[in-house]
CSV table of C-alpha atoms in Angstrom, one decimal:
chain,number,residue,atom,x,y,z
F,1,MET,CA,-24.3,-158.4,-11.4
F,2,SER,CA,-26.4,-155.5,-13.0
F,3,LYS,CA,-26.3,-154.4,-16.2
F,4,LEU,CA,-24.6,-151.3,-17.3
F,5,TRP,CA,-28.1,-149.8,-18.6
F,6,GLN,CA,-30.1,-150.7,-15.9
F,7,LYS,CA,-32.0,-148.4,-13.5
F,8,GLY,CA,-33.2,-149.8,-10.3
F,9,LYS,CA,-34.7,-153.2,-9.6
F,10,SER,CA,-36.3,-153.6,-12.8
F,11,THR,CA,-34.9,-156.5,-15.0
F,12,SER,CA,-35.6,-158.1,-18.8
F,13,HIS,CA,-37.4,-160.9,-19.4
F,14,PRO,CA,-35.7,-164.1,-19.2
F,15,LEU,CA,-36.7,-164.9,-23.2
F,16,ILE,CA,-35.8,-161.3,-23.9
F,17,GLU,CA,-32.3,-161.6,-22.5
F,18,LYS,CA,-31.5,-164.6,-23.9
F,19,TYR,CA,-32.5,-163.3,-27.3
F,20,THR,CA,-30.6,-160.2,-27.3
F,21,VAL,CA,-27.7,-161.1,-25.3
F,22,GLY,CA,-27.2,-164.0,-28.2
F,23,LYS,CA,-23.5,-165.4,-28.5
F,24,ASP,CA,-22.1,-162.6,-26.9
F,25,PRO,CA,-21.1,-164.5,-23.6
F,26,VAL,CA,-18.7,-166.5,-25.9
F,27,LEU,CA,-17.6,-164.1,-28.4
F,28,ASP,CA,-16.5,-161.4,-26.0
F,29,LEU,CA,-14.3,-163.5,-24.6
F,30,GLU,CA,-12.1,-163.1,-27.6
F,31,ILE,CA,-12.5,-159.1,-27.3
F,32,MET,CA,-12.2,-158.9,-23.7
F,33,PRO,CA,-8.2,-158.3,-23.7
F,34,TYR,CA,-8.8,-155.5,-26.3
F,35,ASP,CA,-11.6,-154.0,-24.0
F,36,ILE,CA,-9.2,-154.0,-21.1
F,37,MET,CA,-6.4,-152.5,-22.8
F,38,ALA,CA,-8.5,-149.6,-23.8
F,39,SER,CA,-10.1,-149.2,-20.6
F,40,ARG,CA,-6.3,-148.4,-19.3
F,41,ALA,CA,-6.0,-145.8,-22.0
F,42,HIS,CA,-9.3,-144.3,-21.0
F,43,ALA,CA,-8.5,-144.1,-17.5
F,44,LYS,CA,-5.2,-142.7,-18.1
F,45,MET,CA,-6.8,-140.2,-20.0
F,46,LEU,CA,-9.4,-139.2,-17.4
F,47,GLN,CA,-6.6,-138.7,-15.1
F,48,LYS,CA,-4.9,-136.3,-17.4
F,49,ILE,CA,-7.9,-134.2,-17.7
F,50,GLY,CA,-8.3,-133.9,-13.6
F,51,ILE,CA,-11.5,-136.6,-13.8
F,52,LEU,CA,-9.3,-138.9,-11.7
F,53,THR,CA,-6.7,-138.5,-9.2
F,54,SER,CA,-3.2,-140.4,-9.5
F,55,SER,CA,-4.2,-142.5,-6.8
F,56,GLU,CA,-7.6,-143.6,-8.3
F,57,LEU,CA,-5.7,-144.1,-11.7
F,58,GLN,CA,-3.1,-146.4,-9.9
F,59,LYS,CA,-6.1,-148.5,-8.3
F,60,ILE,CA,-7.9,-148.7,-11.6
F,61,LEU,CA,-4.8,-150.0,-13.8
F,62,LYS,CA,-3.7,-152.5,-10.7
F,63,ALA,CA,-7.6,-153.8,-10.7
F,64,LEU,CA,-7.5,-154.0,-14.8
F,65,ASP,CA,-4.1,-155.8,-14.6
F,66,SER,CA,-5.5,-158.3,-11.9
F,67,ILE,CA,-8.4,-159.5,-14.4
F,68,ASN,CA,-7.3,-163.0,-15.6
F,69,VAL,CA,-9.3,-163.5,-19.0
F,70,ASP,CA,-8.5,-167.2,-19.3
F,71,LYS,CA,-10.3,-167.7,-16.0
F,72,VAL,CA,-13.4,-165.4,-16.8
F,73,THR,CA,-17.0,-166.5,-17.6
F,74,ILE,CA,-19.6,-164.2,-19.0
F,75,THR,CA,-23.3,-165.5,-18.5
F,76,ALA,CA,-26.5,-163.9,-20.1
F,77,ALA,CA,-27.2,-162.2,-16.9
F,78,ASP,CA,-23.7,-160.4,-17.3
F,79,GLU,CA,-24.7,-159.5,-20.9
F,80,ASP,CA,-20.8,-158.7,-22.3
F,81,CYS,CA,-17.3,-158.5,-21.3
F,82,HIS,CA,-17.8,-154.5,-20.5
F,83,THR,CA,-20.2,-155.0,-18.2
F,84,VAL,CA,-18.3,-157.7,-16.5
F,85,ILE,CA,-15.2,-155.7,-16.5
F,86,GLU,CA,-17.1,-152.5,-15.0
F,87,ASN,CA,-18.6,-154.6,-12.6
F,88,PHE,CA,-15.3,-156.2,-11.4
F,89,LEU,CA,-13.4,-152.7,-10.8
F,90,VAL,CA,-16.6,-151.8,-8.4
F,91,GLN,CA,-16.4,-154.8,-6.6
F,92,LYS,CA,-12.4,-154.8,-6.5
F,93,ILE,CA,-12.0,-150.9,-5.7
F,94,GLY,CA,-15.6,-149.8,-4.6
F,95,GLN,CA,-16.9,-146.0,-6.0
F,96,THR,CA,-13.4,-145.3,-7.8
F,97,GLY,CA,-14.4,-147.9,-10.1
F,98,LYS,CA,-17.7,-146.4,-11.0
F,99,LYS,CA,-15.9,-143.4,-12.5
F,100,ILE,CA,-14.2,-145.7,-15.4
F,101,HIS,CA,-17.4,-145.2,-17.6
F,102,THR,CA,-17.2,-141.4,-17.5
F,103,GLY,CA,-17.0,-139.8,-20.9
F,104,ARG,CA,-17.8,-143.3,-22.4
F,105,SER,CA,-20.8,-144.9,-23.8
F,106,ARG,CA,-20.8,-149.0,-24.4
F,107,ASN,CA,-21.0,-148.1,-28.2
F,108,ASP,CA,-17.7,-146.4,-28.6
F,109,GLN,CA,-16.1,-149.1,-25.9
F,110,VAL,CA,-17.6,-151.9,-28.1
F,111,LEU,CA,-16.4,-150.2,-30.9
F,112,THR,CA,-12.9,-149.3,-29.6
F,113,ALA,CA,-12.1,-152.9,-28.4
F,114,PHE,CA,-13.4,-154.6,-31.4
F,115,ARG,CA,-11.1,-152.3,-33.7
F,116,LEU,CA,-8.3,-153.2,-31.8
F,117,TYR,CA,-9.0,-156.8,-32.2
F,118,LYS,CA,-9.2,-156.3,-36.0
F,119,LEU,CA,-5.9,-154.5,-36.1
F,120,ASP,CA,-4.3,-157.1,-33.9
F,121,HIS,CA,-5.3,-160.1,-35.9
F,122,LEU,CA,-5.0,-158.7,-39.2
F,123,GLY,CA,-1.4,-157.6,-38.5
F,124,SER,CA,-0.7,-161.2,-37.6
F,125,ILE,CA,-2.6,-162.6,-40.3
F,126,GLN,CA,-0.5,-160.1,-42.7
F,127,LYS,CA,2.7,-161.0,-41.3
F,128,GLU,CA,2.1,-164.8,-41.9
F,129,THR,CA,0.7,-164.0,-45.5
F,130,LEU,CA,4.1,-162.7,-46.2
F,131,ALA,CA,5.6,-165.3,-44.5
F,132,LEU,CA,4.1,-168.2,-46.4
F,133,SER,CA,4.4,-166.2,-49.5
F,134,LYS,CA,8.4,-166.5,-49.1
F,135,LEU,CA,8.2,-170.0,-48.4
F,136,PHE,CA,6.3,-170.5,-51.8
F,137,ALA,CA,9.3,-168.5,-53.3
F,138,THR,CA,11.8,-171.0,-51.6
F,139,GLN,CA,10.2,-173.6,-52.9
F,140,ALA,CA,9.8,-172.2,-56.4
F,141,LYS,CA,13.3,-171.9,-56.6
F,142,LYS,CA,13.9,-175.3,-55.4
F,143,TYR,CA,11.6,-176.9,-58.0
F,144,LYS,CA,12.3,-174.1,-60.9
F,145,ASN,CA,13.8,-176.9,-63.2
F,146,ILE,CA,11.2,-179.6,-62.8
F,147,PRO,CA,9.2,-179.4,-66.1
F,148,MET,CA,5.0,-179.5,-65.8
F,149,PRO,CA,2.4,-179.2,-68.0
F,150,GLY,CA,0.6,-175.5,-67.6
F,151,TYR,CA,-3.1,-175.8,-68.3
F,152,SER,CA,-5.7,-173.4,-70.3
F,153,HIS,CA,-9.5,-174.8,-70.3
F,154,THR,CA,-8.4,-177.6,-67.9
F,155,GLN,CA,-6.3,-178.8,-71.2
F,156,GLN,CA,-2.6,-179.0,-71.5
F,157,ALA,CA,-1.5,-175.9,-72.9
F,158,MET,CA,2.5,-174.9,-72.8
F,159,LEU,CA,5.2,-176.4,-70.9
F,160,SER,CA,5.6,-174.5,-67.3
F,161,SER,CA,7.5,-175.9,-64.4
F,162,VAL,CA,6.7,-177.0,-61.0
F,163,GLY,CA,8.6,-173.8,-60.0
F,164,HIS,CA,6.9,-171.4,-62.1
F,165,TRP,CA,3.5,-172.9,-60.8
F,166,LEU,CA,4.5,-172.2,-57.1
F,167,MET,CA,5.7,-168.6,-57.6
F,168,SER,CA,2.5,-167.7,-59.3
F,169,PHE,CA,1.3,-168.1,-55.7
F,170,ALA,CA,4.1,-166.7,-53.9
F,171,GLU,CA,3.6,-163.2,-55.8
F,172,SER,CA,-0.3,-163.5,-55.2
F,173,LEU,CA,0.1,-163.8,-51.2
F,174,ALA,CA,2.8,-160.8,-51.7
F,175,ASP,CA,-0.3,-158.8,-53.2
F,176,ASP,CA,-2.2,-160.3,-50.6
F,177,ALA,CA,-0.2,-159.1,-47.9
F,178,GLY,CA,0.3,-155.5,-49.3
F,179,PHE,CA,-3.5,-155.2,-49.4
F,180,LEU,CA,-3.7,-156.1,-46.0
F,181,ASN,CA,-1.1,-153.7,-45.3
F,182,SER,CA,-3.2,-151.0,-46.8
F,183,ILE,CA,-6.2,-152.0,-44.8
F,184,LEU,CA,-4.5,-151.9,-41.7
F,185,ALA,CA,-3.6,-147.9,-42.3
F,186,TYR,CA,-7.3,-147.7,-43.0
F,187,LEU,CA,-8.7,-149.2,-39.9
F,188,SER,CA,-6.1,-147.4,-37.3
F,189,GLN,CA,-8.8,-144.7,-36.4
F,190,ASN,CA,-9.6,-144.2,-32.7
F,191,PRO,CA,-13.1,-143.7,-32.2
F,192,LEU,CA,-12.9,-144.1,-28.3
F,193,GLY,CA,-14.3,-140.8,-27.1
F,194,SER,CA,-16.9,-140.8,-29.6
F,195,ALA,CA,-19.3,-141.7,-26.8
F,196,ALA,CA,-22.6,-143.0,-28.0
F,197,GLY,CA,-22.1,-140.9,-31.2
F,198,PHE,CA,-22.8,-137.3,-30.2
F,199,GLY,CA,-19.8,-136.6,-28.1
F,200,VAL,CA,-19.8,-135.2,-24.4
F,201,VAL,CA,-19.2,-132.1,-22.5
F,202,ILE,CA,-16.2,-133.3,-21.1
F,203,PRO,CA,-13.2,-132.1,-23.0
F,204,LEU,CA,-11.6,-135.8,-23.8
F,205,ASP,CA,-8.6,-136.0,-25.1
F,206,ARG,CA,-8.9,-138.5,-27.8
F,207,ALA,CA,-5.2,-138.0,-29.4
F,208,PHE,CA,-4.2,-139.1,-26.2
F,209,THR,CA,-6.0,-142.3,-26.0
F,210,ALA,CA,-5.2,-142.9,-29.9
F,211,LYS,CA,-1.2,-142.7,-29.2
F,212,GLU,CA,-1.8,-144.7,-25.9
F,213,LEU,CA,-3.7,-147.5,-28.4
F,214,GLY,CA,-1.6,-147.1,-31.1
F,215,PHE,CA,-4.1,-145.6,-33.6
F,216,LYS,CA,-2.6,-143.5,-36.5
F,217,LYS,CA,-5.2,-140.7,-36.0
F,218,ILE,CA,-8.6,-140.2,-34.6
F,219,GLN,CA,-11.9,-141.1,-35.9
F,220,LYS,CA,-12.9,-137.6,-35.9
F,221,ASN,CA,-16.5,-136.9,-36.5
F,222,SER,CA,-18.5,-139.0,-33.6
F,223,LEU,CA,-21.5,-140.0,-35.7
F,224,TYR,CA,-19.3,-141.2,-38.4
F,225,CYS,CA,-17.6,-143.6,-35.6
F,226,GLN,CA,-20.8,-145.4,-35.3
F,227,SER,CA,-22.0,-145.2,-39.0
F,228,SER,CA,-18.5,-146.9,-39.9
F,229,ARG,CA,-19.6,-150.0,-38.3
F,230,GLY,CA,-20.1,-152.8,-41.2
F,231,LYS,CA,-17.8,-150.8,-43.4
F,232,PHE,CA,-14.9,-151.4,-41.9
F,233,GLU,CA,-15.6,-154.9,-40.9
F,234,SER,CA,-16.6,-155.6,-44.6
F,235,LEU,CA,-13.1,-154.0,-45.7
F,236,TYR,CA,-11.2,-156.3,-43.0
F,237,LEU,CA,-13.3,-159.1,-44.4
F,238,GLU,CA,-12.5,-158.4,-47.8
F,239,GLY,CA,-8.6,-158.2,-46.9
F,240,LEU,CA,-9.1,-161.9,-45.5
F,241,ILE,CA,-10.9,-163.1,-48.7
F,242,GLN,CA,-8.0,-162.0,-50.9
F,243,VAL,CA,-5.7,-164.2,-49.1
F,244,MET,CA,-8.4,-167.3,-48.8
F,245,LEU,CA,-8.8,-166.9,-52.4
F,246,THR,CA,-5.3,-167.3,-53.1
F,247,LEU,CA,-5.0,-170.3,-50.7
F,248,ALA,CA,-8.2,-171.9,-52.2
F,249,LYS,CA,-6.6,-171.5,-55.9
F,250,PHE,CA,-3.7,-173.6,-54.6
F,251,ALA,CA,-6.1,-175.9,-53.0
F,252,GLY,CA,-8.1,-176.6,-56.2
F,253,ASP,CA,-4.8,-177.3,-58.0
F,254,MET,CA,-3.7,-179.5,-55.4
F,255,ILE,CA,-6.4,-182.0,-55.2
F,256,LEU,CA,-6.4,-182.1,-59.0
F,257,PHE,CA,-2.6,-182.7,-59.3
F,258,THR,CA,-2.6,-185.3,-56.5
F,259,SER,CA,-5.2,-187.4,-58.2
F,260,ARG,CA,-3.9,-190.7,-59.7
F,261,GLU,CA,-4.9,-189.7,-63.1
F,262,PHE,CA,-2.4,-186.7,-62.8
F,263,ALA,CA,0.1,-188.1,-59.8
F,264,PHE,CA,2.1,-184.9,-59.8
F,265,PHE,CA,3.2,-184.8,-56.1
F,266,ASP,CA,3.9,-187.5,-53.5
F,267,LEU,CA,2.5,-186.6,-49.8
F,268,PRO,CA,3.2,-188.1,-46.7
F,269,ASP,CA,0.8,-190.1,-45.0
F,270,PHE,CA,0.0,-187.5,-42.4
F,271,LEU,CA,-1.2,-185.2,-44.7
F,272,VAL,CA,-4.1,-187.6,-46.0
F,273,THR,CA,-7.1,-189.3,-44.9
F,274,GLY,CA,-8.7,-192.7,-45.8
F,275,SER,CA,-12.1,-194.1,-46.6
F,276,SER,CA,-13.7,-196.4,-44.4
F,277,ILE,CA,-14.8,-198.9,-47.0
F,278,MET,CA,-12.2,-198.5,-49.9
F,279,PRO,CA,-8.5,-199.2,-48.6
F,280,GLN,CA,-6.9,-197.9,-51.3
F,281,LYS,CA,-8.2,-194.3,-50.6
F,282,ARG,CA,-5.8,-191.6,-49.8
F,283,ASN,CA,-8.1,-188.4,-49.5
F,284,LEU,CA,-6.7,-184.9,-49.4
F,285,ASP,CA,-9.5,-183.8,-47.4
F,286,ILE,CA,-7.4,-180.9,-46.0
F,287,MET,CA,-7.5,-179.2,-49.0
F,288,GLU,CA,-11.1,-179.8,-49.6
F,289,ILE,CA,-11.8,-178.1,-46.8
F,290,LEU,CA,-9.9,-175.1,-47.4
F,291,ARG,CA,-11.5,-175.0,-50.6
F,292,ALA,CA,-15.0,-174.7,-48.9
F,293,ASN,CA,-14.1,-172.6,-46.4
F,294,LEU,CA,-13.4,-169.8,-48.7
F,295,SER,CA,-17.0,-170.0,-49.2
F,296,LEU,CA,-17.9,-169.5,-45.9
F,297,CYS,CA,-15.7,-166.4,-45.7
F,298,ILE,CA,-17.3,-165.1,-48.9
F,299,SER,CA,-20.9,-165.6,-47.0
F,300,HIS,CA,-19.7,-164.2,-43.9
F,301,GLN,CA,-18.7,-161.0,-45.6
F,302,LEU,CA,-22.1,-160.8,-47.4
F,303,THR,CA,-23.7,-161.2,-44.0
F,304,VAL,CA,-21.7,-158.1,-42.6
F,305,LYS,CA,-22.8,-156.1,-45.7
F,306,ASN,CA,-26.4,-157.1,-45.3
F,307,ILE,CA,-26.5,-156.2,-41.6
F,308,ALA,CA,-24.9,-153.1,-42.1
F,309,LYS,CA,-26.8,-151.8,-45.3
F,310,VAL,CA,-29.2,-148.6,-44.8
F,311,TYR,CA,-29.9,-148.3,-41.4
F,312,PRO,CA,-30.7,-144.7,-39.8
F,313,SER,CA,-27.4,-142.8,-38.8
F,314,GLY,CA,-26.1,-143.6,-35.2
F,315,TYR,CA,-26.0,-146.8,-33.2
F,316,ASN,CA,-28.5,-149.5,-34.0
F,317,ARG,CA,-28.4,-153.1,-32.3
F,318,ASP,CA,-28.1,-155.0,-35.2
F,319,PHE,CA,-24.2,-154.4,-35.2
F,320,GLN,CA,-23.9,-156.7,-32.2
F,321,LEU,CA,-24.4,-159.2,-35.0
F,322,LEU,CA,-21.0,-158.0,-36.7
F,323,LYS,CA,-18.9,-160.1,-34.3
F,324,GLU,CA,-19.6,-163.8,-35.1
F,325,PRO,CA,-18.9,-163.4,-38.9
F,326,VAL,CA,-15.5,-161.4,-38.1
F,327,ILE,CA,-14.4,-163.5,-35.6
F,328,GLU,CA,-15.2,-167.0,-37.2
F,329,THR,CA,-13.6,-165.6,-40.7
F,330,THR,CA,-10.3,-164.6,-38.5
F,331,ARG,CA,-9.9,-168.0,-37.1
F,332,ILE,CA,-10.5,-169.7,-40.7
F,333,VAL,CA,-7.8,-167.8,-42.4
F,334,SER,CA,-5.4,-167.9,-39.4
F,335,ASP,CA,-5.7,-171.9,-39.5
F,336,SER,CA,-5.9,-172.0,-43.1
F,337,LEU,CA,-2.3,-170.3,-43.4
F,338,ALA,CA,-1.0,-172.6,-41.0
F,339,VAL,CA,-2.2,-175.7,-42.7
F,340,THR,CA,-0.9,-174.8,-46.1
F,341,ASN,CA,2.5,-173.8,-44.5
F,342,LEU,CA,2.7,-177.4,-43.2
F,343,PHE,CA,1.4,-179.2,-46.5
F,344,LEU,CA,3.9,-176.7,-48.6
F,345,LYS,CA,7.0,-177.8,-46.4
F,346,ASN,CA,6.0,-181.5,-47.4
F,347,LEU,CA,5.1,-181.3,-50.9
F,348,LYS,CA,7.5,-183.3,-53.3
F,349,PRO,CA,6.9,-183.4,-57.0
F,350,ASP,CA,7.3,-186.8,-58.9
F,351,GLU,CA,9.5,-185.7,-61.9
F,352,LYS,CA,9.2,-189.1,-63.7
F,353,SER,CA,5.5,-189.1,-63.6
F,354,ILE,CA,5.2,-185.7,-64.3
F,355,ARG,CA,7.3,-185.8,-67.3
F,356,SER,CA,5.2,-189.3,-68.3
F,357,LYS,CA,2.1,-186.9,-68.4
F,358,ILE,CA,3.4,-184.4,-71.1
F,359,MET,CA,1.8,-184.6,-74.3
F,360,PRO,CA,4.1,-184.0,-77.4
F,361,ASP,CA,1.6,-181.3,-78.9
F,362,ILE,CA,2.2,-179.3,-75.7
F,363,PHE,CA,5.0,-177.4,-77.8
F,364,MET,CA,3.1,-176.0,-80.8
F,365,ALA,CA,2.7,-172.4,-79.9
F,366,ASP,CA,6.5,-172.5,-79.1
F,367,GLU,CA,7.3,-173.7,-82.3
F,368,ALA,CA,5.1,-171.0,-83.9
F,369,ASN,CA,7.0,-168.5,-82.1
F,370,ASP,CA,10.2,-169.8,-82.8
F,371,LEU,CA,9.4,-169.8,-86.8
F,372,VAL,CA,8.7,-165.6,-86.2
F,373,LEU,CA,11.7,-165.2,-84.1
F,374,LYS,CA,14.0,-167.0,-86.4
F,375,LYS,CA,12.5,-166.8,-89.9
F,376,GLY,CA,10.2,-164.1,-89.8
F,377,VAL,CA,7.0,-166.1,-90.4
F,378,PRO,CA,3.9,-163.8,-89.8
F,379,PHE,CA,2.6,-165.7,-86.9
F,380,ARG,CA,-0.9,-166.5,-88.1
F,381,ASP,CA,1.1,-168.3,-90.9
F,382,ALA,CA,3.3,-170.0,-88.5
F,383,TYR,CA,0.2,-171.2,-86.5
F,384,LEU,CA,-1.3,-172.9,-89.3
F,385,GLN,CA,1.8,-174.5,-90.4
F,386,VAL,CA,2.7,-176.0,-87.2
F,387,SER,CA,-0.8,-177.3,-86.7
F,388,LYS,CA,-0.3,-179.3,-89.6
F,389,ASN,CA,3.4,-180.4,-88.8
F,390,HIS,CA,4.9,-180.1,-85.5
F,391,SER,CA,8.1,-181.8,-84.0
F,392,LYS,CA,7.5,-184.5,-81.6
F,393,THR,CA,10.5,-184.8,-79.5
F,394,HIS,CA,11.7,-181.5,-77.5
F,395,ASP,CA,14.2,-181.0,-74.7
F,396,LEU,CA,11.9,-180.3,-71.6
F,397,LYS,CA,14.5,-178.4,-69.8
F,398,LYS,CA,16.1,-176.7,-72.5
F,399,ASN,CA,12.5,-175.6,-73.8
F,400,LEU,CA,11.8,-174.2,-70.0
F,401,LYS,CA,15.1,-172.0,-70.4
F,402,SER,CA,14.0,-170.7,-73.8
F,403,LYS,CA,11.1,-169.0,-72.4
F,404,ILE,CA,12.6,-165.7,-71.2
F,405,SER,CA,10.0,-163.2,-71.5
F,406,PRO,CA,9.6,-161.7,-67.9
F,407,GLY,CA,7.7,-163.8,-65.5
F,408,ALA,CA,7.8,-166.9,-68.1
F,409,PRO,CA,8.8,-170.1,-66.7
F,410,GLY,CA,12.8,-169.6,-68.0
F,411,ASN,CA,12.6,-166.1,-66.3
F,412,PHE,CA,10.4,-166.1,-63.2
F,413,LEU,CA,12.6,-165.5,-60.3
């Protein structure tokens, strides 16, 4: 198949072709459905402004609908999904297929398809994040009365509860979902019709394609459309990283709290792996991989920022390399949400084991505050008094209920 930019019979050297095409034949299979969507909207707009007849539009739409993305193979010779689609149209409907690129550059074609990809996946991840937040809240309510040590500097600090601990992740994920929602609004700008970055002499109706594709508005300045590459991807990844920061924190806690030294939770065998040499081992590999995947996601965002930094205004081929870190991070985050959901549904606290780990001095701060509240002792004096003489026994559940400040273990729901 001929490339969209090819003139005459001249071809690139095979080594140049291989190097510049890179991983696009694989990555573009992810983007291809969105390019078909954008091509449909563009064709409808061309008919609206008189470039295509109604008959030509129907031929193009029917041909686009007939593309089975699951059966498409993109080769290095094809270069990318955009070339495959246009060549398919020409083969399928002849000269009419050649009109699809009117008023459009591969620059805004790629930009639009990839923007639609990000909006679609970010919307799904936002919903998955909110659903996981609700599951954490449900589990928090279920286990709100099970005492559990709270930690500071990795040392027992004050009494908390399993529910209070779980609710911290519920609230964090709710914030993450809200942040993703704001990013969705920011990204929802239509770049289609900006062409190569400098517009065209054809009176394109960019507001029409924006509405067709579900964008909130058009990204007006055609040069800024190209200059937003990297910026938009970086913001998209920042939203995903915020989700991963929450999930990785949970993973780190679980690795610690399920060790034999802690033994706060029971896990079914299908959530753990074993050792090839030590029969007793029950390894929490799922959480270790999740924890490490946070680092991968952060490195992907740094890659995007480094690719996009300080280039001359306009399109640069460097931007092609933005696809892989975005697509890979999207996969990681979606999978991480799914495995955390499965893990959380099967997590059961071992109350007896947890209670056995609670140290008597964990109540000292509470005792100091009691002296302030009940006897009017200045806190610093109460602090010193309790440090020398404190009670050895406390009713754990009564202690939890006594913590009534907003968000505290006795008042977090």
